[in-house]
mmCIF file of C-alpha atoms and ligand atoms in Angstrom:
data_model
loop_
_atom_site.group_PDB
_atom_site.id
_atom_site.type_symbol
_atom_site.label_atom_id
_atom_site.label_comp_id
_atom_site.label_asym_id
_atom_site.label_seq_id
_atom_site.Cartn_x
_atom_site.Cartn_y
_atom_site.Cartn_z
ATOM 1 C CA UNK A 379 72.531 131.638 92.534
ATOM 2 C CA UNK A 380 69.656 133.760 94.207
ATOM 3 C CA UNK A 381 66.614 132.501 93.465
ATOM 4 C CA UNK A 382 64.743 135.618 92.028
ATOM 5 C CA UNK A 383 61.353 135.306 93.604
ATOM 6 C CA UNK A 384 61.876 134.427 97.453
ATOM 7 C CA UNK A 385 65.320 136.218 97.496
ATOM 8 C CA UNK A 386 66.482 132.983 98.828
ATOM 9 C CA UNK A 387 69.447 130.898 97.666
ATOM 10 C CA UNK A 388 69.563 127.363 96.316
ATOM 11 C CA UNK A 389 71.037 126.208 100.072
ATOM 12 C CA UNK A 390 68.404 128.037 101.808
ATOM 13 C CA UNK A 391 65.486 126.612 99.384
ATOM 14 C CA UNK A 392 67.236 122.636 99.885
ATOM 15 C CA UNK A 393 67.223 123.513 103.425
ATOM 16 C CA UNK A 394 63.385 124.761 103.289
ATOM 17 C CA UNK A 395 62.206 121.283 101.810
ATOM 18 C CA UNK A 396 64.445 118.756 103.572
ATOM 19 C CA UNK A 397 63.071 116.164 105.772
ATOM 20 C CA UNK A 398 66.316 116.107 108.093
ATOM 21 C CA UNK A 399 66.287 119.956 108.197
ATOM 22 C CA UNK A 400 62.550 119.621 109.628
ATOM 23 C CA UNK A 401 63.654 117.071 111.666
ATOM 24 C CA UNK A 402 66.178 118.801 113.526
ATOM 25 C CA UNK A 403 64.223 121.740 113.775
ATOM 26 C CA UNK A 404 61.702 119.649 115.211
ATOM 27 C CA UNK A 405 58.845 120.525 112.791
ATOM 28 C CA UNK A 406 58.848 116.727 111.800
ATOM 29 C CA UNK A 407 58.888 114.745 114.946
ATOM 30 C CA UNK A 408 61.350 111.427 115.273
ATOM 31 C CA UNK A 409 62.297 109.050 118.036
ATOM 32 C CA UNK A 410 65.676 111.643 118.963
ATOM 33 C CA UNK A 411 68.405 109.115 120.324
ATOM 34 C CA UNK A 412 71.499 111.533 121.021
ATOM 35 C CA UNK A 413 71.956 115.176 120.169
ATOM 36 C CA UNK A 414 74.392 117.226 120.653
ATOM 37 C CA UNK A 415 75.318 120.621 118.503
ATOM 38 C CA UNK A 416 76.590 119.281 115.623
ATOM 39 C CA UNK A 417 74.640 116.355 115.469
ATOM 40 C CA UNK A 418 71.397 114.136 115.766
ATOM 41 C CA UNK A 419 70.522 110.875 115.959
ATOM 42 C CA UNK A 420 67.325 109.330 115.405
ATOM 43 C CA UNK A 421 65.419 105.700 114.441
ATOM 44 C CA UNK A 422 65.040 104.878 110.821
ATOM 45 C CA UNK A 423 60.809 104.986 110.297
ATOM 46 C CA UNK A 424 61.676 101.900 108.207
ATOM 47 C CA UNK A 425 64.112 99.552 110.048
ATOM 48 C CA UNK A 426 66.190 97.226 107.236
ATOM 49 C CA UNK A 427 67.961 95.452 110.917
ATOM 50 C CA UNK A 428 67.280 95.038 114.746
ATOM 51 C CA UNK A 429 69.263 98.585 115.271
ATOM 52 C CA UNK A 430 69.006 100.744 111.932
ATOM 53 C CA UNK A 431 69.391 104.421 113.541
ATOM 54 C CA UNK A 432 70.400 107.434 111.445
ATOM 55 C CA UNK A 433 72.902 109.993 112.517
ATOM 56 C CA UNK A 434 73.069 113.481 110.549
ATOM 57 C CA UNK A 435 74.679 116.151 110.656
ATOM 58 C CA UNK A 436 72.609 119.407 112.019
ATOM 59 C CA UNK A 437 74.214 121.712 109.435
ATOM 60 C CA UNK A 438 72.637 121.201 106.035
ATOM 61 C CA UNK A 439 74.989 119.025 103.448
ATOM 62 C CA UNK A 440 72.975 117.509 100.436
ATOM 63 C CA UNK A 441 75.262 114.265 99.603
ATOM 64 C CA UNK A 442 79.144 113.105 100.181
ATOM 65 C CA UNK A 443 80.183 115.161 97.234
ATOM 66 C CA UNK A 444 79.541 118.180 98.772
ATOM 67 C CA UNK A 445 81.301 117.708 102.159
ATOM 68 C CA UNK A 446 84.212 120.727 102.408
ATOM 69 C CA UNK A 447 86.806 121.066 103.865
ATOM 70 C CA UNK A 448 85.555 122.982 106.986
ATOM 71 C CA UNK A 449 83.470 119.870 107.364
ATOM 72 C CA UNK A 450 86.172 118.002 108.612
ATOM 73 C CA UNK A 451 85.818 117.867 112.683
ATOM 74 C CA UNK A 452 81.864 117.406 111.641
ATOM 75 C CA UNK A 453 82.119 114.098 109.360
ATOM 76 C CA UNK A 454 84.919 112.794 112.226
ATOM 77 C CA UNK A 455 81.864 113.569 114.686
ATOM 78 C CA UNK A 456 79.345 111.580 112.815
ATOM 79 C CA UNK A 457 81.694 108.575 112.764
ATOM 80 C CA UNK A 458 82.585 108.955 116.409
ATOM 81 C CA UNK A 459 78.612 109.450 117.460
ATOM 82 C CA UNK A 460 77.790 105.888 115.551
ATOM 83 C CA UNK A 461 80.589 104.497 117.278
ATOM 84 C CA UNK A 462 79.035 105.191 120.467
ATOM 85 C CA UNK A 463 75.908 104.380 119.738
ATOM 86 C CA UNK A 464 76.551 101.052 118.293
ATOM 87 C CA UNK A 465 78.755 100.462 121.790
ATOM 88 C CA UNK A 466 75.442 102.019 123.788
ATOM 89 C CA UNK A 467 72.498 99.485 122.031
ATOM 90 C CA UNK A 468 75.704 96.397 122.379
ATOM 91 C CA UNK A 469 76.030 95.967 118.892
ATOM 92 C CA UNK A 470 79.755 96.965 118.875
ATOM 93 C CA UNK A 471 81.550 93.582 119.862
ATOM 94 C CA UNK A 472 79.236 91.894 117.322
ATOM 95 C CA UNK A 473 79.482 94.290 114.523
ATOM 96 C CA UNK A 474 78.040 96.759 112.818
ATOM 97 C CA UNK A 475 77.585 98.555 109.728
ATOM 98 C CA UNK A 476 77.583 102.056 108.535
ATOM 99 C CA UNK A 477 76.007 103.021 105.226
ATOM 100 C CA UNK A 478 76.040 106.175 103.247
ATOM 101 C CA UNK A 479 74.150 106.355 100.043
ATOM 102 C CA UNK A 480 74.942 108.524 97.340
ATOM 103 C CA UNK A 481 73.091 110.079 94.732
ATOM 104 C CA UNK A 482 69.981 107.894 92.635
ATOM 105 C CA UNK A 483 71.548 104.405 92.077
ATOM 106 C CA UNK A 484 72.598 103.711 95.835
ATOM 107 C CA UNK A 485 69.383 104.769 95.981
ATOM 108 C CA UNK A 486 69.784 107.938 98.405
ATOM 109 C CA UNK A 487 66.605 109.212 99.325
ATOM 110 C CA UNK A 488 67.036 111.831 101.519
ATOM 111 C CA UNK A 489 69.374 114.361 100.347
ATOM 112 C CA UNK A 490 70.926 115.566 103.635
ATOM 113 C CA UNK A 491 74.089 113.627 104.290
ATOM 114 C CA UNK A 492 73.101 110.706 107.264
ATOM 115 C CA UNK A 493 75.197 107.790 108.593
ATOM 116 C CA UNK A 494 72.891 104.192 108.488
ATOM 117 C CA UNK A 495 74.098 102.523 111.806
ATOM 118 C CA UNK A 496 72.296 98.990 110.976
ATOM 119 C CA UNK A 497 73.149 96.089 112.870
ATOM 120 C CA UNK A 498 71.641 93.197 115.315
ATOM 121 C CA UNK A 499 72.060 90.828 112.512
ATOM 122 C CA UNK A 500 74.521 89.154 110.348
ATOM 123 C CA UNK A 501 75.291 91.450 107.350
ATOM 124 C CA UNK A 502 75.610 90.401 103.686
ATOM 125 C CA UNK A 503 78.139 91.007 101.508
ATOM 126 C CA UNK A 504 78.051 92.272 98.881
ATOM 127 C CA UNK A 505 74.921 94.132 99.771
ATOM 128 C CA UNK A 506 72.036 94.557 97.514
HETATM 129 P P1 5GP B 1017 68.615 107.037 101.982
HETATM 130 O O1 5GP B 1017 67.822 106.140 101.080
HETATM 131 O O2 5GP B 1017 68.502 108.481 101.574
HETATM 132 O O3 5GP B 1017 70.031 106.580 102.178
HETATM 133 O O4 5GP B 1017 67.972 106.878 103.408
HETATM 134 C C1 5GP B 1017 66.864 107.596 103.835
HETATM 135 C C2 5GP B 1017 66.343 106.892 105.068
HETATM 136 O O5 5GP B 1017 65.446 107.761 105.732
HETATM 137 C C3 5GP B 1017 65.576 105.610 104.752
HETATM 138 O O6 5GP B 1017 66.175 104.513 105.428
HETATM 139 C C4 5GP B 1017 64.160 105.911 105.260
HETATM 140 O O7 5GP B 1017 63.530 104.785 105.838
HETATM 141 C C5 5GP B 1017 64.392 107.021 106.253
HETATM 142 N N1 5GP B 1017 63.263 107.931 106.389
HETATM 143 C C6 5GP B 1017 62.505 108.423 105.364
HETATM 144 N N2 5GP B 1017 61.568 109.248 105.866
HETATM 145 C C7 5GP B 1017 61.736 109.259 107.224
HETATM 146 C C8 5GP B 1017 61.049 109.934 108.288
HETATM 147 O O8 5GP B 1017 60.107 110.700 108.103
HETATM 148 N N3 5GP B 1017 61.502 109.697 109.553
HETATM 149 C C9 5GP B 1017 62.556 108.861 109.808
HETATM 150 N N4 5GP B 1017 62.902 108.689 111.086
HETATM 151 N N5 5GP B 1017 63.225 108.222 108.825
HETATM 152 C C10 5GP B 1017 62.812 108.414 107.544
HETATM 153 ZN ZN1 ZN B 1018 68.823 119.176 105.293
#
């Protein structure tokens, strides 16, 4: 729906006030690990392990429930990028995790769809 004072839809007004968006428009500055034109990585500001890095995807997509079809190739990029990220910091052989909170009681904070890569430790389960 259009939103009748800015002329703007709903996408373009989540887009507007999202932290990733600013990050990957570089309004909101971040330690930038790997980018490429799909897709950013970057340091968590609030590490929960040795490596906790977050990889998003540079096209705006509020939580797992709204991933499309079209968004195929994109979520198979995420997945690939963590891969070889967790193989670049030498977490792969070890292990690693990847997280993706949805919605209030996983406790998603950011509503812009982001891979957790956390590892460099020994990982709980079942997680808290
Ligand atoms: P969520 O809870 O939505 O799954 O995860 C959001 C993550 O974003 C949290 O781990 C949080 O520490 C991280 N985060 C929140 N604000 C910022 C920020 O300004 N910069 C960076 N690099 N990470 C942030
Ligand atoms: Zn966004």
């Amino acid at each position: 729906m259009r939103n009748w004072r800015t002329g703007t839809g709903k996408r373009e007004d989540e887009m507007t006030n999202c932290l990733f968006c600013k990050i990957i428009s570089k309004k909101v500055p971040a330690k930038i690990i790997f980018e490429d034109e799909g897709v950013l990585a970057f340091e968590d500001i609030d590490p929960q392990a040795p490596v906790h890095t977050l990889v998003v995807p540079k096209k705006h997509i509020a939580t797992t429930l709204d991933i499309s079809n079209e968004d195929d190739a994109l979520i198979g990029r995420l997945f690939q990028t963590a891969g070889k990220i967790a193989k670049e910091k030498g977490i792969a052989e070890r292990g690693f995790r990847l997280v993706v909170n949805t919605n209030p009681e996983a406790g998603q904070e950011v509503y812009h769809i982001h891979l957790h890569l956390l590892g460099g430790r020994h990982m709980h389960w079942p997680p808290g």
